[in-house]
mmCIF file of C-alpha atoms in Angstrom:
data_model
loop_
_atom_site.group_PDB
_atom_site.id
_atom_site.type_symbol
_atom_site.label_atom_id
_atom_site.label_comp_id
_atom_site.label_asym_id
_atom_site.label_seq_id
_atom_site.Cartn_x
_atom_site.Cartn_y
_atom_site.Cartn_z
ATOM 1 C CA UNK A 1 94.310 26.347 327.150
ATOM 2 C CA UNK A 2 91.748 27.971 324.541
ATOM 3 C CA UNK A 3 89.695 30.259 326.970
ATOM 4 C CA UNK A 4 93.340 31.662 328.168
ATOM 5 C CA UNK A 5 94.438 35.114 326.119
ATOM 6 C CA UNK A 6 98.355 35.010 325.147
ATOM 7 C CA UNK A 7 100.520 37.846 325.741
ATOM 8 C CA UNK A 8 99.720 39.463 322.781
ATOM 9 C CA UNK A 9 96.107 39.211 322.904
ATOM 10 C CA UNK A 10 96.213 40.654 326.491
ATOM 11 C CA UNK A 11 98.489 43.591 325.005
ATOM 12 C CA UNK A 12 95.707 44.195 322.053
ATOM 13 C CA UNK A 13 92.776 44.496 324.628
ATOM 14 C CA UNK A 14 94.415 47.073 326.614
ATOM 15 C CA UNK A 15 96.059 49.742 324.164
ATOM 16 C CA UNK A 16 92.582 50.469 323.012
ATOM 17 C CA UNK A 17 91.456 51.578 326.537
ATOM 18 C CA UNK A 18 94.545 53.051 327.374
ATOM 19 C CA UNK A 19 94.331 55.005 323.367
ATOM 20 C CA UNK A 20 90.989 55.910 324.537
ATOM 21 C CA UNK A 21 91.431 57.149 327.763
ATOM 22 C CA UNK A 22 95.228 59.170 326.543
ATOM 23 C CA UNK A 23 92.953 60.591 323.898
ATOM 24 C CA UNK A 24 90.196 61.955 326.724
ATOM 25 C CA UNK A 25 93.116 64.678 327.490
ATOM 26 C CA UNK A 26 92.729 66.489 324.158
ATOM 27 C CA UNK A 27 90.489 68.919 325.316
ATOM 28 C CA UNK A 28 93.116 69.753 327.886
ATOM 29 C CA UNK A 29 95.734 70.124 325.492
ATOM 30 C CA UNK A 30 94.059 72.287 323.140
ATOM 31 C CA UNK A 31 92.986 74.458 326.047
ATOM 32 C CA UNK A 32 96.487 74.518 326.696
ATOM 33 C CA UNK A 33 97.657 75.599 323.212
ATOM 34 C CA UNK A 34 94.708 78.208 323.381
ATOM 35 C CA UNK A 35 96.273 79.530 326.495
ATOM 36 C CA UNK A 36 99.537 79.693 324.815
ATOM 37 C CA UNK A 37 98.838 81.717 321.867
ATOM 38 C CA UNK A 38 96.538 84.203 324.129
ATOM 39 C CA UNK A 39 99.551 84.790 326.824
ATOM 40 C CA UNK A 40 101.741 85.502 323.516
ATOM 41 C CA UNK A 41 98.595 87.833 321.574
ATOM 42 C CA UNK A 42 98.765 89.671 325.326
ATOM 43 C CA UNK A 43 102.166 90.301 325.915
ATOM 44 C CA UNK A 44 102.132 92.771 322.715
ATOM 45 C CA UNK A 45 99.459 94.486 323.572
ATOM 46 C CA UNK A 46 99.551 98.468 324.954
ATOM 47 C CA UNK A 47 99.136 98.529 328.507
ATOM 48 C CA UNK A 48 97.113 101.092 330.277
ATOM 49 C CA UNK A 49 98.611 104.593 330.369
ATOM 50 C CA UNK A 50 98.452 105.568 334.050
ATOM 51 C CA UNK A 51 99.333 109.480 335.083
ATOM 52 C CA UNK A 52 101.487 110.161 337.352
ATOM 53 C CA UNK A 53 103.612 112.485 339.035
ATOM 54 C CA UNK A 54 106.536 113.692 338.169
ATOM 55 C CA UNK A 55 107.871 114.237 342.109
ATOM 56 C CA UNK A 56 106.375 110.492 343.034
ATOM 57 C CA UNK A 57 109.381 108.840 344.799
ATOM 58 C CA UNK A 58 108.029 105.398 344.424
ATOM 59 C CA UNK A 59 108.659 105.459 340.679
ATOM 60 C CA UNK A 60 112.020 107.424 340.914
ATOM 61 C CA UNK A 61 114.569 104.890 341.485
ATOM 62 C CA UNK A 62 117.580 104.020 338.840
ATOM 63 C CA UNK A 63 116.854 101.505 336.128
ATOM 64 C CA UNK A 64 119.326 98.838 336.081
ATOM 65 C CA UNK A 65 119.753 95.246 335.096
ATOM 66 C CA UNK A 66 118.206 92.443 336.151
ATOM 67 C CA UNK A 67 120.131 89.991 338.338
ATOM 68 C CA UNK A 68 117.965 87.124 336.916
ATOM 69 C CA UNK A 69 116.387 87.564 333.492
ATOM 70 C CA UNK A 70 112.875 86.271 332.371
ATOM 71 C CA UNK A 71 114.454 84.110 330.371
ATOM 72 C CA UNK A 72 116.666 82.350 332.952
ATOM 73 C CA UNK A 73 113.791 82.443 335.429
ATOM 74 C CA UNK A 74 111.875 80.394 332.628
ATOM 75 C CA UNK A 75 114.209 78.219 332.465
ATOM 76 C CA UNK A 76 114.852 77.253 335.643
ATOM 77 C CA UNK A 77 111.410 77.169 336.823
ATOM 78 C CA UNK A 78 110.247 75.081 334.142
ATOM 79 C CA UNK A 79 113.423 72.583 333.124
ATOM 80 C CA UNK A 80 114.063 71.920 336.809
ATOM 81 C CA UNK A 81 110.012 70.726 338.093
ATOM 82 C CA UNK A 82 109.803 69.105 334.268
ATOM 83 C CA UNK A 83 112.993 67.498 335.047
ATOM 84 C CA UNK A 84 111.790 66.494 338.527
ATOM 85 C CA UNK A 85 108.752 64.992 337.297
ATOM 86 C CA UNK A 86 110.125 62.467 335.382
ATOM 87 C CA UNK A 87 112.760 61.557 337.773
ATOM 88 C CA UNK A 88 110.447 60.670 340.060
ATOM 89 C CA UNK A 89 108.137 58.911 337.853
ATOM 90 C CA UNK A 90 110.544 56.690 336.667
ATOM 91 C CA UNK A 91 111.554 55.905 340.314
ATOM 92 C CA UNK A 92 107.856 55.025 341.637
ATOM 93 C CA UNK A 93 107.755 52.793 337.848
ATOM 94 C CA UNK A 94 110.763 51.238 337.353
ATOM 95 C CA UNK A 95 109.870 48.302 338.057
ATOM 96 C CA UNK A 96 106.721 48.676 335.741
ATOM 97 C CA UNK A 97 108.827 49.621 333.076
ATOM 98 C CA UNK A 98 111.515 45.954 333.780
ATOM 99 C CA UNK A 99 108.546 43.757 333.744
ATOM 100 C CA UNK A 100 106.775 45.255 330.837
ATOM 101 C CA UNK A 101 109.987 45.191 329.017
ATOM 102 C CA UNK A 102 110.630 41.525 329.746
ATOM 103 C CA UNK A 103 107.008 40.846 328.525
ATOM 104 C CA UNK A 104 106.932 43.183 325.785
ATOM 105 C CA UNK A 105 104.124 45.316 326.612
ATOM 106 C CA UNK A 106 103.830 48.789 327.241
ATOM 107 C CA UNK A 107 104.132 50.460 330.932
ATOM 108 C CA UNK A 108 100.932 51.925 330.970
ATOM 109 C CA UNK A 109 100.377 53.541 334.403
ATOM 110 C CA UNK A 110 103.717 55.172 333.826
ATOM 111 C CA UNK A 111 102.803 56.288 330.565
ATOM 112 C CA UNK A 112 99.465 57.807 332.753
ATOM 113 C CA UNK A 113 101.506 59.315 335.609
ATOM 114 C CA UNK A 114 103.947 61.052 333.371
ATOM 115 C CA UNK A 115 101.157 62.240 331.077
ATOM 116 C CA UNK A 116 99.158 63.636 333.917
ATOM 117 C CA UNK A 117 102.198 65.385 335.358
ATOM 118 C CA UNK A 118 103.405 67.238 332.962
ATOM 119 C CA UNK A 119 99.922 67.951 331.823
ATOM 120 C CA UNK A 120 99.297 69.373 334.673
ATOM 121 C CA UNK A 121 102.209 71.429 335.044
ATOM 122 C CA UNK A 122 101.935 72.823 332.061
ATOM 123 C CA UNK A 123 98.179 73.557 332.790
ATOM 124 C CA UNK A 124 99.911 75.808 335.682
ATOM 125 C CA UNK A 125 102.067 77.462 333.490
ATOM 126 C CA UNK A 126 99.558 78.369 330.825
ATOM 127 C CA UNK A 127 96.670 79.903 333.177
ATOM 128 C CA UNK A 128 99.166 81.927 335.168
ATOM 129 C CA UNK A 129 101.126 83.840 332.265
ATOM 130 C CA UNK A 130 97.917 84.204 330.719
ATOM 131 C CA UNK A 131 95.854 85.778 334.087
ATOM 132 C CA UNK A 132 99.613 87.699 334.808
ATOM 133 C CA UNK A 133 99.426 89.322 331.433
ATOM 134 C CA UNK A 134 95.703 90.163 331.385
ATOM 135 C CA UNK A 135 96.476 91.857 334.765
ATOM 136 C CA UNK A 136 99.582 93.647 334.025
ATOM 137 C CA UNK A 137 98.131 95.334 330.637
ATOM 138 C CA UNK A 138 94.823 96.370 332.521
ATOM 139 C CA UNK A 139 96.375 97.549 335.676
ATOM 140 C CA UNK A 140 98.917 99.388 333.818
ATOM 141 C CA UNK A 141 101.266 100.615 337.013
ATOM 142 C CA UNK A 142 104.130 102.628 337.026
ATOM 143 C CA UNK A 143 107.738 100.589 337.572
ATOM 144 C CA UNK A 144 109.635 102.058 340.437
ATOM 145 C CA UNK A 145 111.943 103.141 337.703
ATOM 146 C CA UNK A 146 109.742 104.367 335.446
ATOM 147 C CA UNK A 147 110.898 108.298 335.588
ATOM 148 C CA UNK A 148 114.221 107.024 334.720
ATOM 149 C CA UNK A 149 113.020 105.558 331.970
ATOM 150 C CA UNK A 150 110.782 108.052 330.599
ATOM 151 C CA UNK A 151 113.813 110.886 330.476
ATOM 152 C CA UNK A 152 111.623 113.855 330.904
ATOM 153 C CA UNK A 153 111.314 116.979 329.135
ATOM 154 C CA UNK A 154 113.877 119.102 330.969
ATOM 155 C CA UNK A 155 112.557 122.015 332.704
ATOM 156 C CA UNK A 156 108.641 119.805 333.137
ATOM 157 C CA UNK A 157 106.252 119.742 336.260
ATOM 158 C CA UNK A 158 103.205 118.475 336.799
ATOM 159 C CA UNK A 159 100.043 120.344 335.987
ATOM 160 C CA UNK A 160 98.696 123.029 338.651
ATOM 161 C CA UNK A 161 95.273 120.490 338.728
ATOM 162 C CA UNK A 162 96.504 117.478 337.518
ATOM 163 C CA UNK A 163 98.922 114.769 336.562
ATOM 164 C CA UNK A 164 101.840 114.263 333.848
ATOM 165 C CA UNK A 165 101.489 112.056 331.123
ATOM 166 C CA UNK A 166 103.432 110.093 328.822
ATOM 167 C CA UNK A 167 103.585 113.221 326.933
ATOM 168 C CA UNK A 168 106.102 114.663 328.866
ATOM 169 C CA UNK A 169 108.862 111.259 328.536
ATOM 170 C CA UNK A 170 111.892 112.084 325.960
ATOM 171 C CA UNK A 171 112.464 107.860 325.445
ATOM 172 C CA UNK A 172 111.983 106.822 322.147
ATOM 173 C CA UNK A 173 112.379 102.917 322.790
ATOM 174 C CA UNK A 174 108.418 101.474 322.739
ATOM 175 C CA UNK A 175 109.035 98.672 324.154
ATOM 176 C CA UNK A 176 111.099 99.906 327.347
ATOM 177 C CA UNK A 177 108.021 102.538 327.850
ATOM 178 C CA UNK A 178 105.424 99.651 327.400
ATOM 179 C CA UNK A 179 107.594 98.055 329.908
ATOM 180 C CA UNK A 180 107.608 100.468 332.833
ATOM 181 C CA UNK A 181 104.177 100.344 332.548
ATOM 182 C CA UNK A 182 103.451 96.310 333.323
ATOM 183 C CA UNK A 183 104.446 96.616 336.825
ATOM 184 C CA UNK A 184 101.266 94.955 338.516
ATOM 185 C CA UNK A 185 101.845 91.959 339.062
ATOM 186 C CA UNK A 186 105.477 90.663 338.827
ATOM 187 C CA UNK A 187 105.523 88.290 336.224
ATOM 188 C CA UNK A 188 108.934 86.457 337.718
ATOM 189 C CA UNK A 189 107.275 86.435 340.660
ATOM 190 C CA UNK A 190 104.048 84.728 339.542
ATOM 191 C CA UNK A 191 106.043 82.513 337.410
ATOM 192 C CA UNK A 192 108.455 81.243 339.927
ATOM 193 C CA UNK A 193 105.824 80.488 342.149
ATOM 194 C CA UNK A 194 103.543 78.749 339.445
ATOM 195 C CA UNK A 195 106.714 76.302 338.219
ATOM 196 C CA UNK A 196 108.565 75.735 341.636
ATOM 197 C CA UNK A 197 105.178 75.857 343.319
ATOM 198 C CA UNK A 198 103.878 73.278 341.548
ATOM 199 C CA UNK A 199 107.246 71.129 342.482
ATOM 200 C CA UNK A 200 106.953 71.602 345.561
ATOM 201 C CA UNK A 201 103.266 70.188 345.702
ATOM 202 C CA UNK A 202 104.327 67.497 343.549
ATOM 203 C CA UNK A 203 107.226 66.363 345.489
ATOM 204 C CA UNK A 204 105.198 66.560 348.936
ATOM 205 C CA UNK A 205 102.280 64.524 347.319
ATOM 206 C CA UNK A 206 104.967 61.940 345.752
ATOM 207 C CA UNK A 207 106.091 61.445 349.422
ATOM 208 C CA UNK A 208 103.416 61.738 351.278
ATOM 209 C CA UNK A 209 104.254 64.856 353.201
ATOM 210 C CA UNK A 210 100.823 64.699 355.183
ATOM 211 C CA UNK A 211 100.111 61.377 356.005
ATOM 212 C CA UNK A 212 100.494 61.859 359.815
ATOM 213 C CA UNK A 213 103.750 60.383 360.481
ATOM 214 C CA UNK A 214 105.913 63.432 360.012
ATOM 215 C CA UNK A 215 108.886 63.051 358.175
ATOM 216 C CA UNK A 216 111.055 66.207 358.452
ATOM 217 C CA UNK A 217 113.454 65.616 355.630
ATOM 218 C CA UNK A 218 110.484 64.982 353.011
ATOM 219 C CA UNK A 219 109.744 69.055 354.624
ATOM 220 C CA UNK A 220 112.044 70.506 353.819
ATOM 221 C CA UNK A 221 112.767 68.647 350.366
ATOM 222 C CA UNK A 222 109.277 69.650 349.197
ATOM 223 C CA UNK A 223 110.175 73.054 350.374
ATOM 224 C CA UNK A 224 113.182 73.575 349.347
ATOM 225 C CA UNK A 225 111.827 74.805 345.217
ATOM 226 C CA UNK A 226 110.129 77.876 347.755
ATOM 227 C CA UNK A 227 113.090 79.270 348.658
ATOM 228 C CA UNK A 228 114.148 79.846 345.188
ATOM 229 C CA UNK A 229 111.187 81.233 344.155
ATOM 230 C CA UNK A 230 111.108 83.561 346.856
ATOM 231 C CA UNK A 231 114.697 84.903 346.223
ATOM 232 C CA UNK A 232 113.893 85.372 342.243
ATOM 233 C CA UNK A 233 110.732 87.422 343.356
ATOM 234 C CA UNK A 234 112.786 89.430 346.409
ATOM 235 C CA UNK A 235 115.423 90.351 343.512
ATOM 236 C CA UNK A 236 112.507 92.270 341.687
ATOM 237 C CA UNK A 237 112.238 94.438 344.553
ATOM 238 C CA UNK A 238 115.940 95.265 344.911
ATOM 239 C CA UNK A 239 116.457 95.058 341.156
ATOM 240 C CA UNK A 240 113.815 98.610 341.687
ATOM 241 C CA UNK A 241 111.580 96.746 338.674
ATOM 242 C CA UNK A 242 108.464 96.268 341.221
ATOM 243 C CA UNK A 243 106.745 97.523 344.312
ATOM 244 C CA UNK A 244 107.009 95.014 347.214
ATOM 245 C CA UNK A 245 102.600 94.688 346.251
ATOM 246 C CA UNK A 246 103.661 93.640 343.225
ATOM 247 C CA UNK A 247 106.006 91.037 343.999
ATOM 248 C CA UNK A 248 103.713 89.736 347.226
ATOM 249 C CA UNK A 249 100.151 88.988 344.920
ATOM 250 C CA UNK A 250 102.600 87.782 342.225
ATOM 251 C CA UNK A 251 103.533 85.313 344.269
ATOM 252 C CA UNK A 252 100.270 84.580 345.291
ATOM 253 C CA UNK A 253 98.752 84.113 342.301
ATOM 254 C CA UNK A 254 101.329 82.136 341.172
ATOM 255 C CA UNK A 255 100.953 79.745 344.064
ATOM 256 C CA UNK A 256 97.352 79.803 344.067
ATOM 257 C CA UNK A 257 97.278 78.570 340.175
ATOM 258 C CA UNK A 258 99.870 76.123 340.786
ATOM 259 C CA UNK A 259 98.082 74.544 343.682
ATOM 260 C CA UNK A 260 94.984 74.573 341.734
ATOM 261 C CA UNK A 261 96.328 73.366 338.941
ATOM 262 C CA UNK A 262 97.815 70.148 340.891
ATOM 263 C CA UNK A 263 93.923 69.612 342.835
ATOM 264 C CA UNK A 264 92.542 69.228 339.090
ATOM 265 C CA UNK A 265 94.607 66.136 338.105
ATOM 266 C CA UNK A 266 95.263 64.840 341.753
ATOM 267 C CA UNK A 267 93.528 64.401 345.337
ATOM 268 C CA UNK A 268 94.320 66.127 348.872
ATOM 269 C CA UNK A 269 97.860 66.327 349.745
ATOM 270 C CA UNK A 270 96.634 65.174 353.180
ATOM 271 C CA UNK A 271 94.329 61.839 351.923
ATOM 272 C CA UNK A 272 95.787 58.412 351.490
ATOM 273 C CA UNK A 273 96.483 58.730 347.642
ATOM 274 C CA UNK A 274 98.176 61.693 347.587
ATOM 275 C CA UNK A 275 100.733 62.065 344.324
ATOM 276 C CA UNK A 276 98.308 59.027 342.352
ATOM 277 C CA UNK A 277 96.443 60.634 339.266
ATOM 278 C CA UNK A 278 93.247 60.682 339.383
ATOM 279 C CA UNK A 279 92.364 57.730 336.984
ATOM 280 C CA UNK A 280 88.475 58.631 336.631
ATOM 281 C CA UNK A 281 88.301 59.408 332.850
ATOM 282 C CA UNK A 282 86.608 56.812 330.346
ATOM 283 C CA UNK A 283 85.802 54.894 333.180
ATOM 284 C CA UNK A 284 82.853 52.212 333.050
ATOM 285 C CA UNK A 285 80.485 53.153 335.364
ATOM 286 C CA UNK A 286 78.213 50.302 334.861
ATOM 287 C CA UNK A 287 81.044 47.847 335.601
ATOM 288 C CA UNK A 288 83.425 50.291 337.540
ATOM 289 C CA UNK A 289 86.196 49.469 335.026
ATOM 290 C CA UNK A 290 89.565 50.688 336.273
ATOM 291 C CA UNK A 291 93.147 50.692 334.887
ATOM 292 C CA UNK A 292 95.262 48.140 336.240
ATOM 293 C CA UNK A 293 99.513 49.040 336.341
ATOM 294 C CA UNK A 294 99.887 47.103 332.722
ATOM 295 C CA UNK A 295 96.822 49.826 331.001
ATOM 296 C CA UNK A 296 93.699 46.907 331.289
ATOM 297 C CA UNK A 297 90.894 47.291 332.763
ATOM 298 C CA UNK A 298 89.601 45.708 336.106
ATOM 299 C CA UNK A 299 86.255 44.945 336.569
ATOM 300 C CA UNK A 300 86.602 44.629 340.332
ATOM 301 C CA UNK A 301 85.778 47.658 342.092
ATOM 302 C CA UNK A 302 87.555 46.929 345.401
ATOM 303 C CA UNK A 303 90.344 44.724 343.767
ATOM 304 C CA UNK A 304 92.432 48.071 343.426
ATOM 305 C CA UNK A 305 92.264 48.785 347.337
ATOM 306 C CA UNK A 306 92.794 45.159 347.729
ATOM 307 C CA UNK A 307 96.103 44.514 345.916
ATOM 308 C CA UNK A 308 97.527 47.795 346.291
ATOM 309 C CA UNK A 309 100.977 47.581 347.337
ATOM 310 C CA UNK A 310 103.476 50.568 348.901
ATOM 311 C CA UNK A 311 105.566 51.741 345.375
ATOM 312 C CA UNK A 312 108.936 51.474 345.565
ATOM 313 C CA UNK A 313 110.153 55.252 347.185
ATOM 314 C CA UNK A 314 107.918 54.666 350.349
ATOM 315 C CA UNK A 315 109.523 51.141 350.785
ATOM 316 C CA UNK A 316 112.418 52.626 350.577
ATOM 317 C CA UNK A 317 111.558 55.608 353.261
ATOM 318 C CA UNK A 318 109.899 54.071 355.691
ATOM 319 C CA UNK A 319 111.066 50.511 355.532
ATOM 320 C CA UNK A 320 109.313 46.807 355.188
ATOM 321 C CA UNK A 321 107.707 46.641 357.951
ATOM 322 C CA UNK A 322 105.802 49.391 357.156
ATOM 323 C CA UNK A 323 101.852 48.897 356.922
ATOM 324 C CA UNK A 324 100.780 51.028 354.084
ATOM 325 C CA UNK A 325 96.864 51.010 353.361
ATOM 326 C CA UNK A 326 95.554 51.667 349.771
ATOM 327 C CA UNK A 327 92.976 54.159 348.972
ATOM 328 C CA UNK A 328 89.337 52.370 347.228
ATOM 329 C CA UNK A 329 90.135 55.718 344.653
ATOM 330 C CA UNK A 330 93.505 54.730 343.559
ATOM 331 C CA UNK A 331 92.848 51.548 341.887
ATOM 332 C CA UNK A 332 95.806 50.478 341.243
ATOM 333 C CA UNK A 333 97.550 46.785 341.047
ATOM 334 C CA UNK A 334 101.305 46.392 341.154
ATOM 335 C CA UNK A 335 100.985 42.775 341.723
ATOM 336 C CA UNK A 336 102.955 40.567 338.848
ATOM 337 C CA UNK A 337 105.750 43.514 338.820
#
């Protein structure tokens, strides 16, 4: 019929919202990049020289090597929740992905999900190293090993009204002095907790962790990324490279960011769309235009809570006689998939 659109017609209308609304995120990446380059500028600057005392046990203890590097803490606390991320977003959108294949279109709402993840994530990432690095260099504290790295003067004490400074260290290396002196917070700690933090909120929001009907195993799955976190920030304290304050706000500030992070992008982990992007950007208000699970828009304001139909996972979990109830936010149509 001539008043019907073809496949490819269909496909035309929508890229240009979905272009539009991908293209609404900019800001947010160049924020991002902006947050990169300052964490980098940061981490070369001089930190504060604190004085101390040369008979202060707490900064006394041996220096020796880490048991998990920066760099392997990086790693795993960014490949693993990256990897996660798109594991799962393929699983809610396979199906999305099949049927747009077969019609050759694009799977828009996964396109949006996986966007909005990792954007997010890395959003985490970004505004924690930053903050860390800002504190570290302004706090400037002592490591528990600093003495041991500053090699003093043989034969040195501190004044008879005062405190030593770095005057009095033998240790030639810049960078291990610079070091020793970036204590406050732990920057493992806060980074852990930023990247397996934000897994954990992401897995618990995927499932549903707080939708009242109490699934145990989803627990301690969404949990699980904590207890790693929390044994790479309890090896700072026995590696003697921070003070058990340290490690404890580092771990709270990197839990705090990734938590706030995750609220930017997505709702309560305790309302009915918990783990669905927040799909509010370029939006119509006029017409409350929303973006159906194939990238066009939908006119229908209620049509979203209407159709909405459990994604694959929760079928899957809770089985198919399972009542699931959309949320009028979530605006989102599976049906044709």
């Amino acid at each position: 019929m001539s008043g019907q659109l073809t496949q490819e017609e269909q496909g035309s209308k929508r890229r240009p919202f979905f272009r539009t609304k991908t293209f609404s995120y900019l800001t947010d990446w160049v924020f991002v990049i902006i947050m990169g380059i300052l964490w980098g500028l940061l981490g070369k600057l001089e930190p504060f020289h604190r004085e101390f005392s040369l008979t202060d046990k707490t900064i006394m203890y041996p220096h020796k090597p880490d048991t998990i590097t920066f760099s392997a803490a990086a790693a795993i606390c960014s490949v693993i929740p990256l990897a996660t991320i798109i594991f799962l977003c393929i699983l809610r959108h396979w199906k999305d992905c099949l049927y747009a294949l077969r019609n050759r279109e694009h799977p828009y709402k996964f396109y949006h999900d996986l966007h909005i993840g990792i954007l997010s994530f890395v959003v985490a990432m970004t505004m924690n190293l930053m903050f860390t690095n800002v504190v570290k260099n302004l706090a400037g504290r002592k490591r528990p090993d600093f003495i041991a790295r500053c090699k003093p003067k043989a034969g040195s004490s501190d004044p008879t009204w005062g405190l030593s400074t770095n005057d009095v260290c033998t240790e030639t290396d810049e960078y291990l002095m610079q070091d020793g002196q970036r204590s406050f917070p732990s920057g493992h700690s806060s980074f852990s907790f930023a990247g397996l933090g934000y897994m954990s909120f992401f897995i618990a929001g995927y499932f549903k962790l707080y939708d009242g009907r109490g699934f145990s195993h989803v627990a301690y799955l969404a949990n699980f990324p904590l207890l790693f976190a929390t044994y790479v920030a309890l090896t700072r304290v026995s590696d003697y490279r921070h003070h058990w304050q340290d490690v404890f706000i580092g771990s709270l500030l990197g839990l705090g960011m990734a938590y706030f992070a995750y609220r930017v992008y997505y709702p309560p982990l305790g309302s009915d769309d918990a783990g669905e992007p927040y799909n509010r950007r370029c939006q119509n208000r006029e017409n409350n235009k929303k973006i159906d699970g194939n990238g066009s828009a939908n006119n229908d304001s209620t049509s979203g809570a209407q159709d909405f139909q459990p994604p694959i996972h929760l079928s899957i979990l809770n089985g198919p006689n399972h009542q699931f109830q959309g949320h009028p936010h979530t605006a989102i149509n599976y049906q044709g998939v």
